[in-house]
């Protein structure tokens, strides 16, 4: 097999379009994971044992189910119940919900790691519960978990090829389509892999700088 540089240059624009879709899915899916994960974590601290256990089992079920199965359920099964989402929207929701169960555990660990004295000081000052959470506890917790949250961002990015299963033409899908039309898969698949590596490396470096600036030991 000989590498065709001319063909490689021809497929790059299509792969860049796929990369754009991949990045969109990653960013919005990750935002859902961050917000919903925090909701799960706070609900797990509810004084209601019923609510606590219900959230625990829901998150365990989602975390224990393959992501591809969840994407198929959202895109192919929910329409039978009257909930129809576009392919990219379904992919973003699926990625976000799936990874929210992991970020929830990260948040929970960060909250548990906040020194007990911070809670006691807040109670001694008679601070409102909302202010205790958003002005005292969560800022300290998040600083402790920045590295782990960053790792899940990269993991989510690398899982975006699963979206091909629900017809989203992301980076890998663009490479596959290019190969299917030309019957030459070496160049598009290899270039797609290089794009994944490049974005992952850049993201890792950016997250490392963020960690050095804001994270605490």
PDB file of N, CA and C in Angstrom, residues 61-158:
ATOM      1  N   UNK A  61     -27.259   2.399  37.007  1.00  0.00           N
ATOM      2  CA  UNK A  61     -27.796   1.764  35.806  1.00  0.00           C
ATOM      3  C   UNK A  61     -27.215   2.410  34.550  1.00  0.00           C
ATOM      4  N   UNK A  62     -27.180   3.741  34.525  1.00  0.00           N
ATOM      5  CA  UNK A  62     -26.643   4.452  33.354  1.00  0.00           C
ATOM      6  C   UNK A  62     -25.160   4.152  33.181  1.00  0.00           C
ATOM      7  N   UNK A  63     -24.431   4.165  34.297  1.00  0.00           N
ATOM      8  CA  UNK A  63     -22.989   3.936  34.215  1.00  0.00           C
ATOM      9  C   UNK A  63     -22.672   2.500  33.798  1.00  0.00           C
ATOM     10  N   UNK A  64     -23.542   1.581  34.121  1.00  0.00           N
ATOM     11  CA  UNK A  64     -23.276   0.164  33.837  1.00  0.00           C
ATOM     12  C   UNK A  64     -23.775  -0.264  32.463  1.00  0.00           C
ATOM     13  N   UNK A  65     -24.462   0.628  31.764  1.00  0.00           N
ATOM     14  CA  UNK A  65     -24.997   0.310  30.441  1.00  0.00           C
ATOM     15  C   UNK A  65     -24.070   0.869  29.374  1.00  0.00           C
ATOM     16  N   UNK A  66     -23.773   0.106  28.329  1.00  0.00           N
ATOM     17  CA  UNK A  66     -22.891   0.626  27.270  1.00  0.00           C
ATOM     18  C   UNK A  66     -23.421   1.916  26.661  1.00  0.00           C
ATOM     19  N   UNK A  67     -22.514   2.827  26.384  1.00  0.00           N
ATOM     20  CA  UNK A  67     -22.899   4.109  25.797  1.00  0.00           C
ATOM     21  C   UNK A  67     -23.627   3.917  24.472  1.00  0.00           C
ATOM     22  N   UNK A  68     -23.169   2.997  23.647  1.00  0.00           N
ATOM     23  CA  UNK A  68     -23.796   2.798  22.341  1.00  0.00           C
ATOM     24  C   UNK A  68     -25.254   2.363  22.485  1.00  0.00           C
ATOM     25  N   UNK A  69     -25.534   1.527  23.483  1.00  0.00           N
ATOM     26  CA  UNK A  69     -26.912   1.098  23.727  1.00  0.00           C
ATOM     27  C   UNK A  69     -27.770   2.290  24.116  1.00  0.00           C
ATOM     28  N   UNK A  70     -27.239   3.165  24.939  1.00  0.00           N
ATOM     29  CA  UNK A  70     -27.979   4.355  25.356  1.00  0.00           C
ATOM     30  C   UNK A  70     -28.256   5.277  24.172  1.00  0.00           C
ATOM     31  N   UNK A  71     -27.264   5.435  23.297  1.00  0.00           N
ATOM     32  CA  UNK A  71     -27.462   6.267  22.110  1.00  0.00           C
ATOM     33  C   UNK A  71     -28.545   5.680  21.209  1.00  0.00           C
ATOM     34  N   UNK A  72     -28.523   4.360  21.029  1.00  0.00           N
ATOM     35  CA  UNK A  72     -29.558   3.703  20.226  1.00  0.00           C
ATOM     36  C   UNK A  72     -30.934   3.912  20.851  1.00  0.00           C
ATOM     37  N   UNK A  73     -31.005   3.817  22.169  1.00  0.00           N
ATOM     38  CA  UNK A  73     -32.291   3.978  22.856  1.00  0.00           C
ATOM     39  C   UNK A  73     -32.836   5.386  22.637  1.00  0.00           C
ATOM     40  N   UNK A  74     -31.975   6.386  22.811  1.00  0.00           N
ATOM     41  CA  UNK A  74     -32.418   7.777  22.670  1.00  0.00           C
ATOM     42  C   UNK A  74     -32.865   8.078  21.239  1.00  0.00           C
ATOM     43  N   UNK A  75     -32.101   7.588  20.277  1.00  0.00           N
ATOM     44  CA  UNK A  75     -32.362   7.965  18.886  1.00  0.00           C
ATOM     45  C   UNK A  75     -33.421   7.087  18.209  1.00  0.00           C
ATOM     46  N   UNK A  76     -33.427   5.788  18.529  1.00  0.00           N
ATOM     47  CA  UNK A  76     -34.317   4.873  17.820  1.00  0.00           C
ATOM     48  C   UNK A  76     -35.554   4.468  18.619  1.00  0.00           C
ATOM     49  N   UNK A  77     -35.466   4.445  19.949  1.00  0.00           N
ATOM     50  CA  UNK A  77     -36.589   3.962  20.763  1.00  0.00           C
ATOM     51  C   UNK A  77     -37.483   5.098  21.243  1.00  0.00           C
ATOM     52  N   UNK A  78     -36.897   6.193  21.711  1.00  0.00           N
ATOM     53  CA  UNK A  78     -37.711   7.289  22.238  1.00  0.00           C
ATOM     54  C   UNK A  78     -38.736   7.834  21.242  1.00  0.00           C
ATOM     55  N   UNK A  79     -38.445   7.864  19.925  1.00  0.00           N
ATOM     56  CA  UNK A  79     -39.489   8.330  18.997  1.00  0.00           C
ATOM     57  C   UNK A  79     -40.780   7.528  19.075  1.00  0.00           C
ATOM     58  N   UNK A  80     -40.698   6.255  19.441  1.00  0.00           N
ATOM     59  CA  UNK A  80     -41.909   5.445  19.595  1.00  0.00           C
ATOM     60  C   UNK A  80     -42.761   5.939  20.746  1.00  0.00           C
ATOM     61  N   UNK A  81     -42.145   6.694  21.670  1.00  0.00           N
ATOM     62  CA  UNK A  81     -42.862   7.275  22.807  1.00  0.00           C
ATOM     63  C   UNK A  81     -43.147   8.753  22.611  1.00  0.00           C
ATOM     64  N   UNK A  82     -42.949   9.209  21.384  1.00  0.00           N
ATOM     65  CA  UNK A  82     -43.262  10.601  21.086  1.00  0.00           C
ATOM     66  C   UNK A  82     -42.142  11.588  21.315  1.00  0.00           C
ATOM     67  N   UNK A  83     -40.941  11.102  21.616  1.00  0.00           N
ATOM     68  CA  UNK A  83     -39.790  11.990  21.842  1.00  0.00           C
ATOM     69  C   UNK A  83     -38.807  11.781  20.697  1.00  0.00           C
ATOM     70  N   UNK A  84     -38.780  12.725  19.776  1.00  0.00           N
ATOM     71  CA  UNK A  84     -37.918  12.606  18.604  1.00  0.00           C
ATOM     72  C   UNK A  84     -36.840  13.685  18.644  1.00  0.00           C
ATOM     73  N   UNK A  85     -35.598  13.275  18.558  1.00  0.00           N
ATOM     74  CA  UNK A  85     -34.474  14.196  18.566  1.00  0.00           C
ATOM     75  C   UNK A  85     -33.663  14.014  17.298  1.00  0.00           C
ATOM     76  N   UNK A  86     -33.058  15.098  16.837  1.00  0.00           N
ATOM     77  CA  UNK A  86     -32.137  14.987  15.714  1.00  0.00           C
ATOM     78  C   UNK A  86     -30.943  14.143  16.113  1.00  0.00           C
ATOM     79  N   UNK A  87     -30.231  13.641  15.113  1.00  0.00           N
ATOM     80  CA  UNK A  87     -29.126  12.728  15.401  1.00  0.00           C
ATOM     81  C   UNK A  87     -28.064  13.383  16.279  1.00  0.00           C
ATOM     82  N   UNK A  88     -27.644  14.587  15.930  1.00  0.00           N
ATOM     83  CA  UNK A  88     -26.603  15.254  16.718  1.00  0.00           C
ATOM     84  C   UNK A  88     -27.100  15.593  18.113  1.00  0.00           C
ATOM     85  N   UNK A  89     -28.339  16.063  18.200  1.00  0.00           N
ATOM     86  CA  UNK A  89     -28.908  16.376  19.516  1.00  0.00           C
ATOM     87  C   UNK A  89     -28.991  15.133  20.392  1.00  0.00           C
ATOM     88  N   UNK A  90     -29.443  14.031  19.795  1.00  0.00           N
ATOM     89  CA  UNK A  90     -29.513  12.767  20.537  1.00  0.00           C
ATOM     90  C   UNK A  90     -28.131  12.341  21.002  1.00  0.00           C
ATOM     91  N   UNK A  91     -27.131  12.524  20.138  1.00  0.00           N
ATOM     92  CA  UNK A  91     -25.769  12.166  20.513  1.00  0.00           C
ATOM     93  C   UNK A  91     -25.253  13.014  21.659  1.00  0.00           C
ATOM     94  N   UNK A  92     -25.514  14.309  21.607  1.00  0.00           N
ATOM     95  CA  UNK A  92     -25.075  15.204  22.681  1.00  0.00           C
ATOM     96  C   UNK A  92     -25.737  14.828  23.992  1.00  0.00           C
ATOM     97  N   UNK A  93     -27.038  14.592  23.952  1.00  0.00           N
ATOM     98  CA  UNK A  93     -27.765  14.204  25.169  1.00  0.00           C
ATOM     99  C   UNK A  93     -27.234  12.879  25.712  1.00  0.00           C
ATOM    100  N   UNK A  94     -27.030  11.916  24.806  1.00  0.00           N
ATOM    101  CA  UNK A  94     -26.528  10.615  25.256  1.00  0.00           C
ATOM    102  C   UNK A  94     -25.160  10.716  25.895  1.00  0.00           C
ATOM    103  N   UNK A  95     -24.243  11.443  25.270  1.00  0.00           N
ATOM    104  CA  UNK A  95     -22.912  11.627  25.844  1.00  0.00           C
ATOM    105  C   UNK A  95     -23.000  12.346  27.189  1.00  0.00           C
ATOM    106  N   UNK A  96     -23.809  13.392  27.236  1.00  0.00           N
ATOM    107  CA  UNK A  96     -23.910  14.171  28.470  1.00  0.00           C
ATOM    108  C   UNK A  96     -24.475  13.375  29.627  1.00  0.00           C
ATOM    109  N   UNK A  97     -25.558  12.652  29.371  1.00  0.00           N
ATOM    110  CA  UNK A  97     -26.179  11.869  30.446  1.00  0.00           C
ATOM    111  C   UNK A  97     -25.247  10.755  30.900  1.00  0.00           C
ATOM    112  N   UNK A  98     -24.629  10.084  29.942  1.00  0.00           N
ATOM    113  CA  UNK A  98     -23.735   8.980  30.301  1.00  0.00           C
ATOM    114  C   UNK A  98     -22.576   9.467  31.166  1.00  0.00           C
ATOM    115  N   UNK A  99     -21.925  10.523  30.740  1.00  0.00           N
ATOM    116  CA  UNK A  99     -20.764  11.000  31.487  1.00  0.00           C
ATOM    117  C   UNK A  99     -21.136  11.763  32.744  1.00  0.00           C
ATOM    118  N   UNK A 100     -22.401  12.184  32.853  1.00  0.00           N
ATOM    119  CA  UNK A 100     -22.822  12.846  34.091  1.00  0.00           C
ATOM    120  C   UNK A 100     -22.741  11.907  35.287  1.00  0.00           C
ATOM    121  N   UNK A 101     -22.895  10.611  35.041  1.00  0.00           N
ATOM    122  CA  UNK A 101     -22.822   9.657  36.148  1.00  0.00           C
ATOM    123  C   UNK A 101     -21.392   9.514  36.657  1.00  0.00           C
ATOM    124  N   UNK A 102     -20.422   9.774  35.796  1.00  0.00           N
ATOM    125  CA  UNK A 102     -19.027   9.744  36.221  1.00  0.00           C
ATOM    126  C   UNK A 102     -18.638  11.046  36.904  1.00  0.00           C
ATOM    127  N   UNK A 103     -19.059  12.175  36.331  1.00  0.00           N
ATOM    128  CA  UNK A 103     -18.737  13.452  36.976  1.00  0.00           C
ATOM    129  C   UNK A 103     -19.436  13.569  38.323  1.00  0.00           C
ATOM    130  N   UNK A 104     -20.588  12.919  38.477  1.00  0.00           N
ATOM    131  CA  UNK A 104     -21.281  12.939  39.765  1.00  0.00           C
ATOM    132  C   UNK A 104     -20.404  12.346  40.866  1.00  0.00           C
ATOM    133  N   UNK A 105     -19.738  11.226  40.552  1.00  0.00           N
ATOM    134  CA  UNK A 105     -18.855  10.610  41.540  1.00  0.00           C
ATOM    135  C   UNK A 105     -17.640  11.488  41.819  1.00  0.00           C
ATOM    136  N   UNK A 106     -17.186  12.197  40.790  1.00  0.00           N
ATOM    137  CA  UNK A 106     -16.057  13.110  40.984  1.00  0.00           C
ATOM    138  C   UNK A 106     -16.464  14.256  41.904  1.00  0.00           C
ATOM    139  N   UNK A 107     -17.643  14.836  41.646  1.00  0.00           N
ATOM    140  CA  UNK A 107     -18.142  15.904  42.516  1.00  0.00           C
ATOM    141  C   UNK A 107     -18.295  15.405  43.953  1.00  0.00           C
ATOM    142  N   UNK A 108     -18.850  14.200  44.074  1.00  0.00           N
ATOM    143  CA  UNK A 108     -19.091  13.656  45.420  1.00  0.00           C
ATOM    144  C   UNK A 108     -17.779  13.499  46.186  1.00  0.00           C
ATOM    145  N   UNK A 109     -16.746  13.033  45.498  1.00  0.00           N
ATOM    146  CA  UNK A 109     -15.447  12.879  46.144  1.00  0.00           C
ATOM    147  C   UNK A 109     -14.868  14.244  46.528  1.00  0.00           C
ATOM    148  N   UNK A 110     -15.043  15.224  45.643  1.00  0.00           N
ATOM    149  CA  UNK A 110     -14.536  16.554  45.945  1.00  0.00           C
ATOM    150  C   UNK A 110     -15.238  17.189  47.131  1.00  0.00           C
ATOM    151  N   UNK A 111     -16.555  17.016  47.191  1.00  0.00           N
ATOM    152  CA  UNK A 111     -17.323  17.568  48.317  1.00  0.00           C
ATOM    153  C   UNK A 111     -16.922  16.888  49.621  1.00  0.00           C
ATOM    154  N   UNK A 112     -16.767  15.576  49.584  1.00  0.00           N
ATOM    155  CA  UNK A 112     -16.366  14.848  50.793  1.00  0.00           C
ATOM    156  C   UNK A 112     -14.971  15.243  51.254  1.00  0.00           C
ATOM    157  N   UNK A 113     -14.159  15.750  50.336  1.00  0.00           N
ATOM    158  CA  UNK A 113     -12.782  16.108  50.665  1.00  0.00           C
ATOM    159  C   UNK A 113     -12.660  17.506  51.278  1.00  0.00           C
ATOM    160  N   UNK A 114     -13.736  18.275  51.218  1.00  0.00           N
ATOM    161  CA  UNK A 114     -13.700  19.607  51.846  1.00  0.00           C
ATOM    162  C   UNK A 114     -13.591  19.429  53.360  1.00  0.00           C
ATOM    163  N   UNK A 115     -12.647  20.105  54.002  1.00  0.00           N
ATOM    164  CA  UNK A 115     -12.460  19.923  55.452  1.00  0.00           C
ATOM    165  C   UNK A 115     -13.740  20.153  56.242  1.00  0.00           C
ATOM    166  N   UNK A 116     -13.938  19.335  57.232  1.00  0.00           N
ATOM    167  CA  UNK A 116     -15.150  19.427  58.053  1.00  0.00           C
ATOM    168  C   UNK A 116     -15.267  20.801  58.719  1.00  0.00           C
ATOM    169  N   UNK A 117     -14.119  21.409  58.997  1.00  0.00           N
ATOM    170  CA  UNK A 117     -14.143  22.716  59.637  1.00  0.00           C
ATOM    171  C   UNK A 117     -14.852  23.775  58.806  1.00  0.00           C
ATOM    172  N   UNK A 118     -14.834  23.613  57.474  1.00  0.00           N
ATOM    173  CA  UNK A 118     -15.514  24.575  56.611  1.00  0.00           C
ATOM    174  C   UNK A 118     -17.027  24.504  56.813  1.00  0.00           C
ATOM    175  N   UNK A 119     -17.539  23.291  56.966  1.00  0.00           N
ATOM    176  CA  UNK A 119     -18.962  23.136  57.247  1.00  0.00           C
ATOM    177  C   UNK A 119     -19.317  23.732  58.605  1.00  0.00           C
ATOM    178  N   UNK A 120     -18.499  23.442  59.605  1.00  0.00           N
ATOM    179  CA  UNK A 120     -18.767  23.926  60.947  1.00  0.00           C
ATOM    180  C   UNK A 120     -18.692  25.449  61.019  1.00  0.00           C
ATOM    181  N   UNK A 121     -17.715  26.035  60.313  1.00  0.00           N
ATOM    182  CA  UNK A 121     -17.596  27.492  60.294  1.00  0.00           C
ATOM    183  C   UNK A 121     -18.808  28.125  59.624  1.00  0.00           C
ATOM    184  N   UNK A 122     -19.297  27.501  58.571  1.00  0.00           N
ATOM    185  CA  UNK A 122     -20.476  28.037  57.884  1.00  0.00           C
ATOM    186  C   UNK A 122     -21.701  28.001  58.773  1.00  0.00           C
ATOM    187  N   UNK A 123     -21.848  26.905  59.519  1.00  0.00           N
ATOM    188  CA  UNK A 123     -22.980  26.818  60.442  1.00  0.00           C
ATOM    189  C   UNK A 123     -22.833  27.827  61.573  1.00  0.00           C
ATOM    190  N   UNK A 124     -21.602  28.007  62.033  1.00  0.00           N
ATOM    191  CA  UNK A 124     -21.381  28.969  63.118  1.00  0.00           C
ATOM    192  C   UNK A 124     -21.715  30.387  62.678  1.00  0.00           C
ATOM    193  N   UNK A 125     -21.477  30.699  61.429  1.00  0.00           N
ATOM    194  CA  UNK A 125     -21.799  32.028  60.895  1.00  0.00           C
ATOM    195  C   UNK A 125     -23.267  32.144  60.479  1.00  0.00           C
ATOM    196  N   UNK A 126     -23.990  31.037  60.590  1.00  0.00           N
ATOM    197  CA  UNK A 126     -25.418  31.010  60.256  1.00  0.00           C
ATOM    198  C   UNK A 126     -25.666  31.431  58.808  1.00  0.00           C
ATOM    199  N   UNK A 127     -24.806  30.956  57.911  1.00  0.00           N
ATOM    200  CA  UNK A 127     -24.959  31.290  56.503  1.00  0.00           C
ATOM    201  C   UNK A 127     -26.133  30.527  55.901  1.00  0.00           C
ATOM    202  N   UNK A 128     -26.854  31.150  54.966  1.00  0.00           N
ATOM    203  CA  UNK A 128     -27.937  30.429  54.279  1.00  0.00           C
ATOM    204  C   UNK A 128     -27.380  29.204  53.562  1.00  0.00           C
ATOM    205  N   UNK A 129     -28.186  28.166  53.481  1.00  0.00           N
ATOM    206  CA  UNK A 129     -27.724  26.912  52.887  1.00  0.00           C
ATOM    207  C   UNK A 129     -27.239  27.106  51.456  1.00  0.00           C
ATOM    208  N   UNK A 130     -27.949  27.919  50.687  1.00  0.00           N
ATOM    209  CA  UNK A 130     -27.542  28.150  49.300  1.00  0.00           C
ATOM    210  C   UNK A 130     -26.154  28.790  49.238  1.00  0.00           C
ATOM    211  N   UNK A 131     -25.909  29.738  50.133  1.00  0.00           N
ATOM    212  CA  UNK A 131     -24.614  30.410  50.131  1.00  0.00           C
ATOM    213  C   UNK A 131     -23.503  29.476  50.591  1.00  0.00           C
ATOM    214  N   UNK A 132     -23.827  28.602  51.534  1.00  0.00           N
ATOM    215  CA  UNK A 132     -22.835  27.627  52.001  1.00  0.00           C
ATOM    216  C   UNK A 132     -22.347  26.781  50.827  1.00  0.00           C
ATOM    217  N   UNK A 133     -23.297  26.319  50.010  1.00  0.00           N
ATOM    218  CA  UNK A 133     -22.940  25.447  48.901  1.00  0.00           C
ATOM    219  C   UNK A 133     -22.170  26.186  47.811  1.00  0.00           C
ATOM    220  N   UNK A 134     -22.710  27.319  47.389  1.00  0.00           N
ATOM    221  CA  UNK A 134     -22.160  27.971  46.203  1.00  0.00           C
ATOM    222  C   UNK A 134     -21.047  28.973  46.492  1.00  0.00           C
ATOM    223  N   UNK A 135     -20.883  29.370  47.745  1.00  0.00           N
ATOM    224  CA  UNK A 135     -19.818  30.318  48.067  1.00  0.00           C
ATOM    225  C   UNK A 135     -18.694  29.688  48.886  1.00  0.00           C
ATOM    226  N   UNK A 136     -18.976  28.562  49.530  1.00  0.00           N
ATOM    227  CA  UNK A 136     -17.969  27.962  50.413  1.00  0.00           C
ATOM    228  C   UNK A 136     -17.558  26.571  49.945  1.00  0.00           C
ATOM    229  N   UNK A 137     -18.504  25.667  49.835  1.00  0.00           N
ATOM    230  CA  UNK A 137     -18.189  24.254  49.605  1.00  0.00           C
ATOM    231  C   UNK A 137     -17.810  23.965  48.157  1.00  0.00           C
ATOM    232  N   UNK A 138     -18.686  24.313  47.215  1.00  0.00           N
ATOM    233  CA  UNK A 138     -18.431  23.942  45.817  1.00  0.00           C
ATOM    234  C   UNK A 138     -17.163  24.571  45.232  1.00  0.00           C
ATOM    235  N   UNK A 139     -16.871  25.859  45.512  1.00  0.00           N
ATOM    236  CA  UNK A 139     -15.608  26.402  44.973  1.00  0.00           C
ATOM    237  C   UNK A 139     -14.381  25.618  45.437  1.00  0.00           C
ATOM    238  N   UNK A 140     -14.380  25.185  46.694  1.00  0.00           N
ATOM    239  CA  UNK A 140     -13.253  24.392  47.190  1.00  0.00           C
ATOM    240  C   UNK A 140     -13.250  22.993  46.582  1.00  0.00           C
ATOM    241  N   UNK A 141     -14.438  22.410  46.450  1.00  0.00           N
ATOM    242  CA  UNK A 141     -14.532  21.052  45.899  1.00  0.00           C
ATOM    243  C   UNK A 141     -14.078  21.014  44.448  1.00  0.00           C
ATOM    244  N   UNK A 142     -14.525  21.988  43.662  1.00  0.00           N
ATOM    245  CA  UNK A 142     -14.199  21.991  42.235  1.00  0.00           C
ATOM    246  C   UNK A 142     -12.698  22.156  42.015  1.00  0.00           C
ATOM    247  N   UNK A 143     -12.061  22.989  42.822  1.00  0.00           N
ATOM    248  CA  UNK A 143     -10.616  23.165  42.676  1.00  0.00           C
ATOM    249  C   UNK A 143      -9.868  21.855  42.897  1.00  0.00           C
ATOM    250  N   UNK A 144     -10.413  20.991  43.730  1.00  0.00           N
ATOM    251  CA  UNK A 144      -9.759  19.719  44.020  1.00  0.00           C
ATOM    252  C   UNK A 144      -9.954  18.682  42.916  1.00  0.00           C
ATOM    253  N   UNK A 145     -10.984  18.854  42.108  1.00  0.00           N
ATOM    254  CA  UNK A 145     -11.321  17.807  41.136  1.00  0.00           C
ATOM    255  C   UNK A 145     -11.088  18.231  39.693  1.00  0.00           C
ATOM    256  N   UNK A 146     -10.470  19.380  39.478  1.00  0.00           N
ATOM    257  CA  UNK A 146     -10.207  19.838  38.110  1.00  0.00           C
ATOM    258  C   UNK A 146      -9.463  18.792  37.283  1.00  0.00           C
ATOM    259  N   UNK A 147      -8.398  18.162  37.802  1.00  0.00           N
ATOM    260  CA  UNK A 147      -7.683  17.164  36.978  1.00  0.00           C
ATOM    261  C   UNK A 147      -8.579  16.010  36.526  1.00  0.00           C
ATOM    262  N   UNK A 148      -9.399  15.493  37.425  1.00  0.00           N
ATOM    263  CA  UNK A 148     -10.252  14.352  37.078  1.00  0.00           C
ATOM    264  C   UNK A 148     -11.345  14.755  36.104  1.00  0.00           C
ATOM    265  N   UNK A 149     -11.939  15.932  36.324  1.00  0.00           N
ATOM    266  CA  UNK A 149     -12.949  16.412  35.375  1.00  0.00           C
ATOM    267  C   UNK A 149     -12.333  16.595  33.994  1.00  0.00           C
ATOM    268  N   UNK A 150     -11.096  17.067  33.949  1.00  0.00           N
ATOM    269  CA  UNK A 150     -10.412  17.231  32.673  1.00  0.00           C
ATOM    270  C   UNK A 150     -10.189  15.903  31.969  1.00  0.00           C
ATOM    271  N   UNK A 151      -9.875  14.880  32.728  1.00  0.00           N
ATOM    272  CA  UNK A 151      -9.681  13.552  32.133  1.00  0.00           C
ATOM    273  C   UNK A 151     -10.967  13.054  31.474  1.00  0.00           C
ATOM    274  N   UNK A 152     -12.107  13.344  32.097  1.00  0.00           N
ATOM    275  CA  UNK A 152     -13.373  12.898  31.518  1.00  0.00           C
ATOM    276  C   UNK A 152     -13.729  13.693  30.266  1.00  0.00           C
ATOM    277  N   UNK A 153     -13.271  14.935  30.171  1.00  0.00           N
ATOM    278  CA  UNK A 153     -13.476  15.693  28.937  1.00  0.00           C
ATOM    279  C   UNK A 153     -12.776  14.999  27.775  1.00  0.00           C
ATOM    280  N   UNK A 154     -11.550  14.590  27.986  1.00  0.00           N
ATOM    281  CA  UNK A 154     -10.803  13.908  26.922  1.00  0.00           C
ATOM    282  C   UNK A 154     -11.423  12.544  26.621  1.00  0.00           C
ATOM    283  N   UNK A 155     -11.859  11.840  27.664  1.00  0.00           N
ATOM    284  CA  UNK A 155     -12.496  10.537  27.451  1.00  0.00           C
ATOM    285  C   UNK A 155     -13.776  10.688  26.636  1.00  0.00           C
ATOM    286  N   UNK A 156     -14.554  11.727  26.936  1.00  0.00           N
ATOM    287  CA  UNK A 156     -15.790  11.967  26.181  1.00  0.00           C
ATOM    288  C   UNK A 156     -15.464  12.256  24.720  1.00  0.00           C
ATOM    289  N   UNK A 157     -14.449  13.063  24.493  1.00  0.00           N
ATOM    290  CA  UNK A 157     -14.036  13.384  23.117  1.00  0.00           C
ATOM    291  C   UNK A 157     -13.684  12.109  22.352  1.00  0.00           C
ATOM    292  N   UNK A 158     -12.973  11.208  22.998  1.00  0.00           N
ATOM    293  CA  UNK A 158     -12.562   9.978  22.321  1.00  0.00           C
ATOM    294  C   UNK A 158     -13.711   8.990  22.135  1.00  0.00           C
TER     295      UNK A 158
END
